[in-house]
Amino acid sequence: MKLTRVGHRITATSAGQWAGEIAFPAVPGREGHVVIERTFVCPQFRHHGLGAKLIRQAVALAKQEHWTVKLMCPFAKMEFSRHHDYNDCLLAADRLD
């Protein structure tokens, strides 16, 4: 599985076939803030941890870039609630403890 970042999106491909993506656009007027709005994995690639891998990569990038993250994606919310070490890139009021 190959992950490629283009702007505020990470795309996953397998043998050249699109497998999924995570989108985290910048928040207009809020420097250093992004919203994880969507994580999608194609049906044939589900149940193999790809969604979690996309979230991990987005979190690593957010920490590297010192971004503050807002969660709109239900899958991302679930992953953040499972991995408390992700919460440090959220606003204090949004942390899922």
mmCIF file of C-alpha atoms in Angstrom:
data_model
loop_
_atom_site.group_PDB
_atom_site.id
_atom_site.type_symbol
_atom_site.label_atom_id
_atom_site.label_comp_id
_atom_site.label_asym_id
_atom_site.label_seq_id
_atom_site.Cartn_x
_atom_site.Cartn_y
_atom_site.Cartn_z
ATOM 1 C CA MET A 1 0.000 0.000 0.000
ATOM 2 C CA LYS A 2 1.416 3.359 -1.046
ATOM 3 C CA LEU A 3 0.385 6.575 0.710
ATOM 4 C CA THR A 4 0.816 9.874 -1.122
ATOM 5 C CA ARG A 5 0.217 13.330 0.288
ATOM 6 C CA VAL A 6 -1.019 16.073 -2.005
ATOM 7 C CA GLY A 7 -1.876 19.272 -0.184
ATOM 8 C CA HIS A 8 -4.376 18.517 2.569
ATOM 9 C CA ARG A 9 -5.157 14.987 1.422
ATOM 10 C CA ILE A 10 -3.447 11.609 1.779
ATOM 11 C CA THR A 11 -4.339 9.034 -0.850
ATOM 12 C CA ALA A 12 -3.752 5.282 -0.628
ATOM 13 C CA THR A 13 -3.108 3.147 -3.690
ATOM 14 C CA SER A 14 -2.406 -0.546 -4.114
ATOM 15 C CA ALA A 15 -0.827 -1.798 -7.337
ATOM 16 C CA GLY A 16 -1.837 1.493 -8.952
ATOM 17 C CA GLN A 17 -5.474 1.145 -7.869
ATOM 18 C CA TRP A 18 -7.024 3.897 -5.733
ATOM 19 C CA ALA A 19 -7.816 2.370 -2.322
ATOM 20 C CA GLY A 20 -8.880 5.321 -0.190
ATOM 21 C CA GLU A 21 -8.063 8.718 1.224
ATOM 22 C CA ILE A 22 -8.260 11.081 4.135
ATOM 23 C CA ALA A 23 -9.051 14.761 3.619
ATOM 24 C CA PHE A 24 -8.066 17.439 6.136
ATOM 25 C CA PRO A 25 -8.572 20.897 4.612
ATOM 26 C CA ALA A 26 -7.270 24.043 6.243
ATOM 27 C CA VAL A 27 -9.796 26.134 8.156
ATOM 28 C CA PRO A 28 -10.179 29.489 6.386
ATOM 29 C CA GLY A 29 -9.080 32.356 8.602
ATOM 30 C CA ARG A 30 -7.572 30.052 11.252
ATOM 31 C CA GLU A 31 -3.849 29.720 10.635
ATOM 32 C CA GLY A 32 -2.570 26.259 11.588
ATOM 33 C CA HIS A 33 -6.024 24.671 11.927
ATOM 34 C CA VAL A 34 -7.305 21.751 9.835
ATOM 35 C CA VAL A 35 -10.478 19.667 9.846
ATOM 36 C CA ILE A 36 -10.395 15.912 9.358
ATOM 37 C CA GLU A 37 -13.617 15.855 7.423
ATOM 38 C CA ARG A 38 -13.527 12.512 5.645
ATOM 39 C CA THR A 39 -11.798 9.147 5.696
ATOM 40 C CA PHE A 40 -12.823 6.761 2.934
ATOM 41 C CA VAL A 41 -11.622 3.257 2.112
ATOM 42 C CA CYS A 42 -12.906 1.376 -0.963
ATOM 43 C CA PRO A 43 -14.954 -1.686 0.003
ATOM 44 C CA GLN A 44 -12.404 -4.191 -1.321
ATOM 45 C CA PHE A 45 -9.699 -2.672 0.934
ATOM 46 C CA ARG A 46 -11.751 -2.457 4.137
ATOM 47 C CA HIS A 47 -11.095 -4.488 7.294
ATOM 48 C CA HIS A 48 -7.317 -4.487 6.779
ATOM 49 C CA GLY A 49 -6.424 -1.412 8.860
ATOM 50 C CA LEU A 50 -6.127 1.073 6.000
ATOM 51 C CA GLY A 51 -8.463 3.623 7.592
ATOM 52 C CA ALA A 52 -6.450 3.536 10.821
ATOM 53 C CA LYS A 53 -3.230 3.892 8.821
ATOM 54 C CA LEU A 54 -4.590 6.980 7.050
ATOM 55 C CA ILE A 55 -5.565 8.505 10.404
ATOM 56 C CA ARG A 56 -2.085 7.736 11.829
ATOM 57 C CA GLN A 57 -0.422 9.469 8.897
ATOM 58 C CA ALA A 58 -2.675 12.526 9.190
ATOM 59 C CA VAL A 59 -1.985 12.768 12.939
ATOM 60 C CA ALA A 60 1.777 12.451 12.386
ATOM 61 C CA LEU A 61 1.605 15.221 9.786
ATOM 62 C CA ALA A 62 -0.500 17.438 12.068
ATOM 63 C CA LYS A 63 2.016 17.006 14.891
ATOM 64 C CA GLN A 64 4.943 17.671 12.554
ATOM 65 C CA GLU A 65 3.316 20.828 11.170
ATOM 66 C CA HIS A 66 2.003 21.914 14.614
ATOM 67 C CA TRP A 67 -1.575 21.985 13.350
ATOM 68 C CA THR A 68 -4.629 22.036 15.572
ATOM 69 C CA VAL A 69 -7.142 19.439 14.385
ATOM 70 C CA LYS A 70 -10.929 19.532 14.441
ATOM 71 C CA LEU A 71 -12.766 16.235 13.885
ATOM 72 C CA MET A 72 -15.864 15.952 11.703
ATOM 73 C CA CYS A 73 -15.280 12.424 10.398
ATOM 74 C CA PRO A 74 -17.004 9.769 12.566
ATOM 75 C CA PHE A 75 -14.246 7.233 11.893
ATOM 76 C CA ALA A 76 -11.575 9.749 12.937
ATOM 77 C CA LYS A 77 -13.512 10.459 16.153
ATOM 78 C CA MET A 78 -13.564 6.734 16.901
ATOM 79 C CA GLU A 79 -9.811 6.393 16.256
ATOM 80 C CA PHE A 80 -9.003 9.420 18.413
ATOM 81 C CA SER A 81 -11.081 7.953 21.257
ATOM 82 C CA ARG A 82 -9.066 4.711 20.981
ATOM 83 C CA HIS A 83 -5.656 6.410 20.763
ATOM 84 C CA HIS A 84 -5.344 9.026 23.478
ATOM 85 C CA ASP A 85 -1.861 9.975 22.217
ATOM 86 C CA TYR A 86 -3.606 11.566 19.200
ATOM 87 C CA ASN A 87 -5.529 13.994 21.404
ATOM 88 C CA ASP A 88 -2.656 16.423 21.907
ATOM 89 C CA CYS A 89 -3.288 17.905 18.453
ATOM 90 C CA LEU A 90 -6.926 18.678 19.354
ATOM 91 C CA LEU A 91 -8.177 21.749 21.176
ATOM 92 C CA ALA A 92 -8.498 20.979 24.901
ATOM 93 C CA ALA A 93 -12.298 21.244 24.680
ATOM 94 C CA ASP A 94 -12.376 18.635 21.887
ATOM 95 C CA ARG A 95 -10.160 15.972 23.487
ATOM 96 C CA LEU A 96 -11.691 12.499 23.615
ATOM 97 C CA ASP A 97 -10.555 11.046 26.925
#
